[in-house]
């Protein structure tokens, strides 16, 4: 099939750009580890309260400056609803739900996860800036969806 | 092609019936949209305890599913009847069956939403559980659309039989591609509704596999947006050249772009599920690569459109690099509205690439940026093109002509739409970058300073929403006039001719076994392994919840 010369130039440029974009995404994801939250761990959504670590939700120190933050989402709240994190801490957030699908977004960061019944989702982030962060549910979960929120306080180390 | 060709009266009635339902959906869904932007401004609360989420579900279902599907099927019936000849009585009969099934299904779905039994939004993610009537209504809409699809296939098959060795008319070919795309992708939503959601909502089974249901939904959900877009491309490729007095740049490249849409718009659903647990990131990336491939036919379309415009302008004596722009018929709403739609597709498409990129998606996922994005793609590009098509299609079908005054009103309507959408979608994009969530009623999240920053943008959305609602009133005035009150007369159904310089179309492009074979192969490559993983490693299922 004949393609006009100008169209060839246009398509080579266009398709070339797409491959550049894909390479950037791919290198960032596979070489630098910037993968989207894709945890494969499963959990019985009706036994969240008895299943560790979600039987004791909250911040747990796991190493030098390393923490795990285990959170439980349910209509229409997060447990715990307030968390203090020392500045500079590397935190792995694990989150699951007891009922329907929820979102887990920390406003102003790239922490953004779907929380689905039966699964744990997880993302690791270093909190370098002190201040207050809002956690909110960004996936519709029912009448109180827009009231579903929690806070993270990043505080300077004592 | 013969210019006096008219759509047969009986086929016109069938097409018009679809278009009437589409515009009724626009009126009601648009009102719901206005109310949402007002609620989100924080200055207004809904009366009589009406829930924001009931209104939101109404808006999404009526505009995302009803307006689009009805307009598209009505337009395609008209286009196929115009270019491949009048329907047989049997084809038309099945077309009416499809219409009534879809209409009854819509009424049923709307009823259960409005009585508050189905505030599950138009994506109806389990384990939120709606009344079985909601799922049944949606099933009827989909089954009705399938019947209409098969009616079009039957008519196309007859044309091929009567014209051996000939290339089918471009518009008919495009309508067939779009209905094949629709059929292949809606199998996914039919599977989750019929096998999972309906039995579960009826209490026949207790639990549902949430991730499988969502995956089947998004297997359908992304090609759905191409099912909306392709009819707009039909107008751009095959009709706009005739309206401006130019020629179709290339028949075979137009067909090739539609074939690429068929291949690449389905195996890409994971880019809606990038933030999701339970799916290996490798398979997410595979589908992101395929998602980027679907940009190629859009790049081809952009080239073809502007080539047509420039060729036409130069044939009228335009000189200089951009002199041809001045020769275009800016005062003709049939051209102006779709042209503005094309322009808006440039930022819309760029935003789409952002959404499909892992790391950027993490910033915007489920924020109101996404809502801003599809109010550019669907609610501007596609909808303005549909409006532009309605300005000749409705009078052609109703045996009337558009007056100069109505044309002027249609130009104003387009400008009103641009202003309203710039405010609304623009502020949605900005608020989304600041983290404002989509699909949420007004909230300050306990006076969070970050949430308070979004309020000015939410007020801008309400201003934009109000202007857009004025735009909806204007288009309803025009459409009502064209259907019932405009002066009687003959309006042309414009169908473009191919430029003399273009090459002949290879017949291999209509080898459906090959086309559908490649489509299915790509779907199997993208989905088989992750889907087996989902089922093998499935967690305990979920009970239904009614949390509204």
XYZ file of C-alpha atoms in Angstrom:
706
model
C 0.000 0.000 0.000
C 1.314 3.411 -0.939
C 1.898 5.869 1.902
C 2.589 9.529 1.148
C 6.131 10.703 1.899
C 4.984 13.302 4.426
C 2.783 10.741 6.135
C 5.779 8.424 6.402
C 7.795 11.167 8.099
C 4.886 11.953 10.413
C 4.344 8.323 11.356
C 8.044 7.580 11.860
C 8.248 10.591 14.171
C 5.009 9.681 15.969
C 5.689 5.983 16.379
C 9.292 6.767 17.289
C 8.065 9.001 20.121
C 5.762 6.260 21.374
C 8.696 3.859 21.584
C 10.820 6.432 23.379
C 7.997 6.864 25.930
C 7.654 3.098 26.310
C 11.384 2.697 26.833
C 11.369 5.339 29.557
C 8.417 3.689 31.288
C 9.976 0.240 30.929
C 13.434 1.209 32.182
C 11.922 3.095 35.098
C 9.689 0.144 35.958
C 11.978 -2.846 35.461
C 15.484 -1.442 35.954
C 14.784 1.175 38.607
C 11.954 -0.653 40.346
C 9.295 2.013 39.848
C 6.551 -0.539 39.369
C 2.943 0.296 40.158
C 1.565 -1.297 43.346
C 0.882 -4.883 42.283
C 1.088 -6.998 45.444
C 0.069 -10.615 44.846
C -0.611 -11.575 48.499
C -4.146 -12.754 49.186
C -6.163 -12.680 52.412
C -9.609 -13.796 53.539
C -11.564 -10.496 53.558
C -13.803 -11.746 56.394
C -10.855 -12.683 58.633
C -8.821 -9.498 58.306
C -9.105 -8.778 62.046
C -7.551 -12.179 62.887
C -4.861 -12.192 60.193
C -1.417 -10.777 60.991
C -0.252 -8.109 60.478
C -3.753 -6.616 60.123
C -4.908 -7.922 63.524
C -2.720 -5.126 64.951
C -2.860 -2.311 62.408
C -0.342 0.504 62.792
C 3.305 1.419 62.336
C 5.920 -1.261 63.080
C 9.660 -0.716 63.072
C 11.344 -3.408 60.959
C 14.909 -2.146 60.709
C 17.177 0.813 60.952
C 14.960 3.654 59.751
C 12.671 1.113 58.084
C 9.025 0.678 58.965
C 5.899 -1.182 57.984
C 2.602 0.639 58.093
C -0.276 -1.846 58.133
C -3.662 -0.290 57.482
C -7.165 -1.660 57.237
C -9.782 0.034 55.088
C -13.483 -0.480 55.666
C -16.605 1.539 54.913
C -15.961 4.425 55.650
C -12.705 4.684 57.587
C -9.089 3.630 57.835
C -7.521 1.990 60.874
C -5.437 3.604 62.271
C -6.836 7.031 61.415
C -3.723 8.941 62.596
C -0.139 7.878 62.034
C 3.107 9.538 63.032
C 6.114 8.769 60.902
C 9.652 9.973 61.675
C 11.094 12.133 58.934
C 13.307 10.271 56.502
C 11.793 6.878 57.328
C 11.425 4.300 54.595
C 7.900 2.978 55.006
C 6.279 -0.014 53.338
C 2.554 0.555 53.438
C 0.437 -2.613 53.412
C -3.277 -2.121 53.121
C -6.308 -4.346 52.766
C -10.089 -4.065 53.006
C -12.723 -5.807 55.105
C -15.639 -5.101 52.759
C -15.824 -3.404 49.335
C -13.183 -1.887 47.063
C -11.526 1.243 48.415
C -8.814 3.575 47.237
C -5.714 4.554 49.178
C -4.299 7.878 48.068
C -1.848 10.006 50.021
C -2.519 13.457 48.637
C 0.496 15.165 47.107
C 2.569 11.970 46.819
C 2.600 9.152 44.309
C 1.134 6.733 46.846
C -2.020 5.644 45.083
C -3.390 2.131 45.370
C -6.512 0.154 44.716
C -7.545 -1.788 47.817
C -9.602 -4.828 46.882
C -11.226 -7.484 49.032
C -9.117 -10.616 49.139
C -5.858 -8.849 48.359
C -3.154 -6.918 50.168
C -1.720 -4.001 48.244
C 1.661 -2.541 49.032
C 3.915 0.387 48.222
C 7.218 1.598 49.669
C 7.993 5.260 50.099
C 10.570 7.344 51.930
C 9.022 10.322 53.699
C 11.598 13.093 53.305
C 9.440 16.111 54.037
C 7.937 16.885 57.421
C 4.293 17.879 57.529
C 0.749 16.582 57.466
C -0.525 14.382 54.683
C -4.142 13.515 53.933
C -5.041 9.919 53.124
C -8.318 9.599 51.277
C -10.446 7.013 49.539
C -10.483 7.660 45.800
C -12.602 4.700 44.730
C -16.357 4.976 45.256
C -17.402 2.745 48.166
C -20.852 3.976 49.190
C -22.761 6.821 50.808
C -19.932 7.897 53.106
C -17.170 7.552 50.531
C -16.179 11.224 50.608
C -15.859 11.112 54.427
C -13.295 8.321 54.348
C -9.988 9.837 55.328
C -6.976 9.543 57.655
C -3.825 11.536 58.427
C -0.122 10.904 58.275
C 2.109 13.239 60.297
C 5.743 13.214 59.281
C 7.660 14.567 62.281
C 11.293 15.500 62.867
C 13.099 12.840 64.839
C 13.383 13.436 68.592
C -21.620 7.822 -5.641
C -24.914 9.375 -6.529
C -25.535 12.564 -4.584
C -29.292 12.359 -4.546
C -29.166 9.081 -2.685
C -31.499 9.239 0.239
C -31.982 6.983 3.193
C -35.251 5.105 2.690
C -38.148 6.508 4.768
C -38.568 3.258 6.686
C -34.854 3.052 7.528
C -34.918 6.743 8.436
C -37.622 6.065 11.015
C -35.487 3.373 12.629
C -32.433 5.633 12.759
C -34.445 8.577 14.099
C -35.976 6.490 16.895
C -32.451 5.784 18.161
C -31.437 9.422 17.876
C -34.501 10.627 19.840
C -33.640 8.330 22.751
C -30.034 9.541 22.588
C -31.029 13.190 22.956
C -33.528 12.471 25.730
C -30.640 10.787 27.553
C -28.532 13.888 26.899
C -31.173 16.132 28.474
C -31.544 14.042 31.646
C -27.892 13.050 31.971
C -26.802 16.630 31.371
C -29.085 17.860 34.153
C -27.506 15.283 36.467
C -24.067 16.537 35.462
C -25.016 20.127 36.254
C -26.230 19.099 39.718
C -22.972 17.232 40.387
C -20.773 20.217 39.614
C -22.999 22.394 41.820
C -22.751 19.934 44.731
C -18.988 19.709 44.381
C -18.645 23.473 44.532
C -19.732 23.154 48.181
C -22.321 25.905 47.777
C -25.320 23.714 47.080
C -26.916 20.598 48.546
C -29.376 18.340 46.784
C -32.993 18.671 47.959
C -35.155 15.881 49.380
C -32.249 13.701 50.491
C -31.297 12.798 46.958
C -27.877 11.179 47.041
C -24.977 12.638 45.062
C -24.104 9.096 44.040
C -27.568 8.382 42.641
C -27.172 11.463 40.446
C -23.643 10.410 39.516
C -24.789 6.925 38.525
C -27.590 8.466 36.449
C -25.155 10.802 34.708
C -22.652 8.067 33.860
C -25.187 5.519 32.653
C -27.267 7.964 30.593
C -24.379 9.781 28.924
C -21.675 7.125 28.871
C -23.829 4.183 27.879
C -27.230 5.346 26.578
C -26.526 8.561 24.645
C -23.508 6.996 22.956
C -24.890 3.558 22.108
C -28.207 4.862 20.791
C -26.698 7.670 18.721
C -24.014 5.367 17.313
C -26.400 2.600 16.312
C -28.872 5.098 14.838
C -26.123 6.871 12.894
C -24.661 3.583 11.653
C -28.054 2.292 10.506
C -28.464 5.499 8.489
C -24.915 5.355 7.109
C -25.187 1.695 6.084
C -28.612 2.202 4.521
C -27.291 5.247 2.632
C -24.122 3.616 1.319
C -25.019 -0.091 0.979
C -28.663 0.367 0.023
C -32.053 0.130 1.689
C -32.479 -2.599 4.290
C -34.535 -5.697 3.625
C -37.694 -5.986 5.734
C -35.993 -8.652 7.805
C -32.940 -6.554 8.597
C -35.179 -3.618 9.514
C -37.395 -5.854 11.668
C -34.398 -7.039 13.664
C -33.203 -3.464 13.893
C -36.482 -2.568 15.593
C -36.212 -5.578 17.921
C -32.750 -4.348 18.888
C -34.098 -0.841 19.437
C -36.927 -1.960 21.707
C -34.727 -4.299 23.735
C -32.258 -1.478 24.296
C -35.015 0.975 25.177
C -36.737 -1.378 27.619
C -33.344 -2.193 29.135
C -32.550 1.486 29.537
C -35.894 2.220 31.178
C -35.407 -0.693 33.562
C -31.867 0.347 34.485
C -32.917 3.979 34.958
C -35.835 2.923 37.158
C -33.636 0.963 39.571
C -31.075 3.753 39.701
C -33.683 6.423 40.411
C -35.401 4.485 43.208
C -31.965 4.225 44.820
C -31.487 0.478 44.366
C -28.422 0.775 42.167
C -26.119 3.602 43.276
C -23.146 1.602 42.038
C -21.976 4.038 39.334
C -21.763 3.041 35.702
C -18.803 0.767 36.386
C -20.827 -1.248 38.989
C -17.743 -2.698 40.689
C -18.482 -5.701 42.911
C -18.821 -6.298 45.796
C -21.179 -3.309 45.834
C -24.369 -5.063 44.889
C -27.209 -3.476 42.939
C -30.754 -4.776 42.502
C -30.855 -7.644 39.951
C -33.145 -5.440 37.812
C -30.219 -3.079 37.220
C -28.019 -5.844 35.818
C -30.911 -7.300 33.829
C -31.645 -3.904 32.283
C -28.013 -3.519 31.229
C -28.096 -7.024 29.766
C -31.080 -6.070 27.614
C -29.218 -2.970 26.360
C -26.218 -5.074 25.357
C -28.271 -7.882 23.804
C -30.310 -5.309 21.867
C -27.116 -3.764 20.521
C -25.883 -7.211 19.465
C -29.059 -7.823 17.487
C -28.610 -4.490 15.752
C -24.985 -5.434 15.057
C -26.023 -8.693 13.443
C -28.624 -6.821 11.391
C -25.797 -4.661 10.014
C -23.616 -7.733 9.369
C -26.466 -9.430 7.471
C -26.966 -6.363 5.302
C -23.227 -6.116 4.629
C -23.067 -9.813 3.711
C -25.881 -9.337 1.222
C -24.084 -6.367 -0.347
C -20.891 -8.423 -0.690
C -22.836 -11.247 -2.329
C -24.481 -8.891 -4.786
C -21.189 -7.131 -5.581
C -18.599 -9.901 -5.922
C -15.014 -8.719 -6.188
C -15.861 -5.161 -5.188
C -14.645 -3.164 -2.228
C -17.505 -2.333 0.136
C -18.568 1.293 0.655
C -16.217 2.965 3.152
C -18.900 3.993 5.666
C -20.444 0.524 5.652
C -17.049 -1.086 6.167
C -16.338 1.237 9.093
C -19.712 0.535 10.698
C -19.049 -3.198 10.388
C -15.597 -2.839 12.014
C -17.123 -0.861 14.859
C -19.843 -3.453 15.463
C -17.284 -6.304 15.360
C -15.224 -4.402 17.930
C -18.346 -3.901 20.046
C -19.344 -7.554 19.854
C -15.926 -8.899 20.745
C -15.483 -6.535 23.679
C -19.011 -6.684 25.087
C -18.599 -10.446 25.497
C -16.495 -9.518 28.530
C -19.122 -7.413 30.254
C -21.805 -9.943 29.301
C -19.708 -12.674 30.926
C -19.302 -10.830 34.224
C -22.955 -9.734 34.321
C -24.509 -13.060 33.334
C -22.089 -15.498 34.979
C -21.073 -13.494 38.057
C -23.166 -10.445 38.978
C -26.687 -11.532 38.113
C -26.636 -14.944 39.867
C -24.908 -13.311 42.858
C -27.428 -10.468 43.130
C -30.281 -12.971 42.851
C -28.801 -14.902 45.774
C -28.085 -18.026 43.709
C -24.433 -17.817 44.695
C -23.054 -16.182 47.845
C -19.712 -14.911 46.729
C -18.059 -13.241 43.798
C -14.489 -13.084 42.505
C -13.947 -9.322 42.510
C -10.743 -9.169 40.471
C -12.069 -11.430 37.712
C -15.195 -9.279 37.511
C -13.167 -6.071 37.254
C -10.866 -7.581 34.660
C -13.806 -8.676 32.515
C -15.284 -5.200 32.925
C -12.108 -3.453 31.733
C -11.645 -5.945 28.925
C -14.884 -4.269 27.780
C -14.345 -0.799 29.237
C -11.490 0.405 27.088
C -12.713 -0.777 23.680
C -15.993 0.825 24.774
C -14.339 4.222 24.414
C -13.189 3.288 20.902
C -16.724 2.176 20.109
C -17.629 5.803 20.913
C -14.712 7.271 19.015
C -14.907 5.294 15.750
C -18.244 6.771 14.621
C -16.678 10.210 15.114
C -13.788 9.049 12.924
C -16.352 7.828 10.364
C -17.674 11.378 10.184
C -14.179 12.826 9.936
C -12.848 10.419 7.304
C -15.838 9.900 5.091
C -18.214 12.834 5.571
C -16.270 15.985 6.469
C -14.330 15.914 3.141
C -17.646 16.117 1.299
C -18.974 18.888 3.548
C -15.986 21.113 2.850
C -16.046 20.203 -0.853
C -12.793 18.210 -0.793
C -11.860 14.579 -1.248
C -11.054 11.634 1.019
C -7.256 11.530 1.238
C -6.951 7.754 1.062
C -9.618 5.066 1.248
C -7.161 2.287 2.074
C -5.392 4.191 4.874
C -8.774 5.043 6.396
C -9.635 1.354 6.423
C -6.212 0.433 7.754
C -6.639 2.785 10.712
C -9.992 1.179 11.558
C -8.403 -2.278 11.348
C -5.634 -1.162 13.734
C -8.306 0.068 16.154
C -9.926 -3.342 16.017
C -6.574 -5.010 16.816
C -5.285 -2.725 19.544
C -8.251 -1.322 21.417
C -9.186 -4.560 23.200
C -6.052 -6.171 24.722
C -5.331 -3.051 26.799
C -7.769 -3.145 29.738
C -4.990 -3.432 32.345
C -4.049 0.198 31.865
C -7.220 0.893 33.869
C -5.965 -1.543 36.508
C -2.358 -0.396 36.874
C -2.767 0.372 40.605
C -4.402 -2.956 41.289
C -3.203 -5.863 43.457
C -3.244 -9.393 42.081
C -1.888 -8.613 38.605
C 1.788 -9.153 37.873
C 3.507 -5.927 36.762
C 4.976 -7.659 33.702
C 1.486 -8.164 32.252
C 0.550 -4.623 33.084
C 3.520 -3.475 31.014
C 2.608 -5.762 28.092
C -0.799 -4.116 27.931
C 0.705 -0.642 28.303
C 2.800 -1.348 25.187
C -0.344 -2.421 23.305
C -2.136 0.678 24.617
C 0.496 2.907 23.040
C 0.019 1.095 19.737
C -3.577 2.281 19.648
C -2.238 5.824 19.294
C -0.899 4.954 15.824
C -4.250 4.925 13.990
C -5.081 8.226 15.680
C -1.820 9.692 14.364
C -2.822 8.438 10.902
C -6.229 10.027 11.290
C -4.760 13.384 12.264
C -2.547 13.292 9.179
C -5.388 12.308 6.841
C -7.694 15.044 8.146
C -5.215 17.841 7.786
C -4.081 16.504 4.402
C -7.710 16.681 3.241
C -8.056 20.231 4.555
C -4.814 21.418 2.990
C -5.508 19.735 -0.371
C -8.903 21.384 -0.461
C -7.561 24.834 0.501
C -4.792 24.660 -2.100
C -7.270 23.567 -4.766
C -9.104 26.824 -3.993
C -5.944 28.812 -4.619
C -4.564 29.072 -1.094
C -0.872 29.931 -0.877
C 1.712 29.965 1.889
C 2.208 27.438 4.659
C -1.144 27.958 6.371
C -3.152 29.891 3.767
C -5.437 26.865 3.259
C -6.841 27.320 6.756
C -8.645 30.449 5.576
C -10.453 28.545 2.817
C -12.251 26.199 5.211
C -16.018 26.732 5.728
C -15.867 28.128 9.250
C -19.468 29.349 9.111
C -20.862 25.854 8.479
C -21.778 24.156 11.770
C -21.588 20.728 10.079
C -17.856 21.398 9.700
C -17.158 23.726 12.614
C -18.457 21.507 15.461
C -16.516 18.362 14.416
C -13.424 20.443 13.639
C -13.386 21.850 17.166
C -13.816 18.272 18.350
C -10.656 17.305 16.426
C -8.654 20.129 17.994
C -9.674 19.025 21.474
C -8.457 15.536 20.675
C -4.869 16.783 20.672
C -4.669 17.525 24.449
C -7.085 14.653 25.069
C -4.829 12.152 23.324
C -1.735 13.473 25.098
C -3.547 13.113 28.431
C -4.420 9.561 27.437
C -0.736 8.696 27.045
C -0.126 10.150 30.512
C -2.850 7.938 31.959
C -1.420 4.846 30.290
C 2.113 5.395 31.635
C 2.739 3.446 34.861
C 4.482 6.080 36.908
C 2.381 9.014 35.730
C -0.782 7.025 36.232
C 0.211 6.674 39.860
C -0.108 10.444 40.223
C -3.470 10.808 38.484
C -5.212 7.458 39.026
C -8.766 7.962 40.301
C -8.244 11.686 40.657
C -10.570 14.092 38.908
C -7.857 14.476 36.236
C -9.285 11.281 34.724
C -12.783 12.774 34.680
C -11.300 15.836 32.985
C -9.633 13.549 30.443
C -12.773 11.785 29.268
C -14.725 14.999 29.219
C -12.262 16.019 26.503
C -12.332 12.735 24.592
C -15.960 11.669 24.904
C -17.740 14.818 25.999
C -15.971 17.140 23.559
C -14.325 15.327 20.633
C -16.963 12.644 20.209
C -19.997 14.623 21.338
C -19.244 17.724 19.233
C -18.754 15.445 16.225
C -22.098 13.777 16.937
C -23.745 17.203 17.245
C -22.159 18.233 13.932
C -23.482 15.027 12.343
C -26.948 15.571 13.824
C -27.133 18.930 12.014
C -27.420 17.183 8.636
C -28.469 13.683 9.680
C -31.669 14.646 11.488
C -33.027 16.958 8.732
C -32.038 14.376 6.111
C -34.023 11.730 7.975
C -36.956 13.988 8.874
C -37.227 15.533 5.385
C -36.432 19.074 6.517
C -33.689 21.645 6.063
C -31.563 23.516 8.579
C -32.225 27.251 8.434
C -29.478 29.875 8.542
C -30.678 30.920 11.998
C -30.324 27.358 13.292
C -26.873 27.061 11.734
C -25.849 30.270 13.509
C -27.239 28.912 16.784
C -25.238 25.714 16.205
C -22.033 27.750 15.790
C -22.848 29.559 19.054
C -23.570 26.205 20.673
C -20.120 24.959 19.710
C -18.447 28.066 21.143
C -20.479 27.777 24.362
C -19.312 24.148 24.608
C -15.671 25.140 24.145
C -15.868 27.814 26.846
C -17.752 25.587 29.285
C -15.486 22.619 28.732
C -12.303 24.664 28.994
C -13.423 25.813 32.436
C -14.702 22.450 33.589
C -12.215 20.007 32.119
C -9.307 22.410 32.603
C -9.984 22.808 36.308
C -10.591 19.072 36.647
C -7.119 18.411 35.235
C -5.481 20.922 37.590
C -7.394 19.782 40.677
C -6.539 16.191 39.779
C -2.838 16.978 39.748
C -3.305 18.374 43.250
C -4.869 15.062 44.280
C -8.612 15.800 44.222
C -10.423 12.464 43.863
C -12.995 11.689 41.194
C -16.471 10.287 41.948
C -16.718 11.960 45.346
C -19.260 14.374 46.809
C -18.066 17.663 48.292
C -15.726 17.120 51.227
C -12.939 18.999 52.939
C -11.582 15.751 54.439
C -11.668 17.129 57.961
C -10.521 20.601 56.866
C -7.346 19.215 55.373
C -5.341 22.159 54.017
C -4.690 20.145 50.846
C -8.403 19.598 50.247
C -9.164 23.269 50.828
C -6.834 24.105 47.924
C -9.177 22.288 45.542
C -12.240 24.411 46.266
C -11.494 27.241 43.780
C -11.112 24.614 41.056
C -14.374 23.020 42.109
C -16.111 26.372 41.789
C -14.592 26.715 38.311
C -16.019 23.268 37.506
C -19.470 24.457 38.558
C -19.128 27.551 36.346
C -18.050 25.345 33.446
C -20.824 22.842 34.175
C -23.407 25.611 34.119
C -22.136 26.947 30.780
C -22.166 23.397 29.387
C -25.751 22.950 30.522
C -26.664 26.070 28.536
C -24.905 24.353 25.619
C -27.098 21.283 26.125
C -30.253 23.434 26.099
C -29.092 25.056 22.840
C -28.406 21.736 21.130
C -31.777 20.386 22.281
C -33.479 23.460 20.760
C -31.652 22.869 17.474
C -32.332 19.129 17.415
C -36.035 19.589 18.225
C -36.301 22.200 15.498
C -34.587 19.940 12.942
C -36.752 16.959 13.842
C -40.151 18.632 14.044
C -40.300 22.319 13.101
C -37.703 23.208 10.446
C -39.016 23.937 6.919
C -39.674 20.846 4.807
C -37.139 20.073 2.123
C -34.259 17.896 1.025
C -31.037 17.777 3.027
C -28.009 15.982 1.614
C -26.475 13.005 3.404
C -22.874 13.906 2.553
C -20.623 10.997 1.586
C -17.082 11.822 0.520
C -15.357 10.637 -2.653
C -11.799 9.386 -2.763
C -9.099 11.635 -4.249
C -8.059 10.628 -7.796
C -4.446 10.352 -6.677
C -5.273 7.736 -4.033
C -4.534 4.104 -4.788
C -7.062 1.303 -5.143
C -8.032 -0.438 -1.942
C -6.725 -3.992 -1.585
C -9.514 -6.516 -1.134
C -7.521 -8.311 1.586
C -8.737 -5.610 3.958
C -12.096 -7.364 4.076
C -10.720 -10.771 4.961
C -12.687 -11.059 8.181
C -11.278 -14.438 9.152
C -7.826 -12.868 9.170
C -8.908 -9.657 10.936
C -10.874 -11.390 13.671
C -8.155 -14.036 13.960
C -5.478 -11.424 14.702
C -7.824 -9.632 17.118
C -8.455 -12.834 19.072
C -4.758 -13.782 19.026
C -3.753 -10.437 20.551
C -6.445 -10.785 23.220
C -5.220 -14.275 24.094
C -1.593 -13.117 24.285
C -2.446 -10.203 26.566
C -4.934 -11.921 28.853
C -4.506 -15.712 29.013
C -1.694 -16.051 31.555
C -2.726 -13.242 33.945
C -6.325 -14.459 33.815
C -5.338 -18.021 34.687
C -3.205 -16.586 37.527
C -6.196 -14.679 38.858
C -8.352 -17.783 38.966
C -5.662 -20.155 40.302
C -4.586 -17.762 43.057
C -8.045 -16.473 43.829
C -8.728 -15.356 47.401
C -12.051 -16.258 49.082
C -14.871 -14.495 47.233
C -16.863 -11.524 48.464
C -20.389 -11.206 49.776
C -22.557 -8.416 48.373
C -22.737 -5.009 50.083
C -25.294 -2.239 49.762
C -23.525 0.687 51.374
C -25.613 3.583 50.064
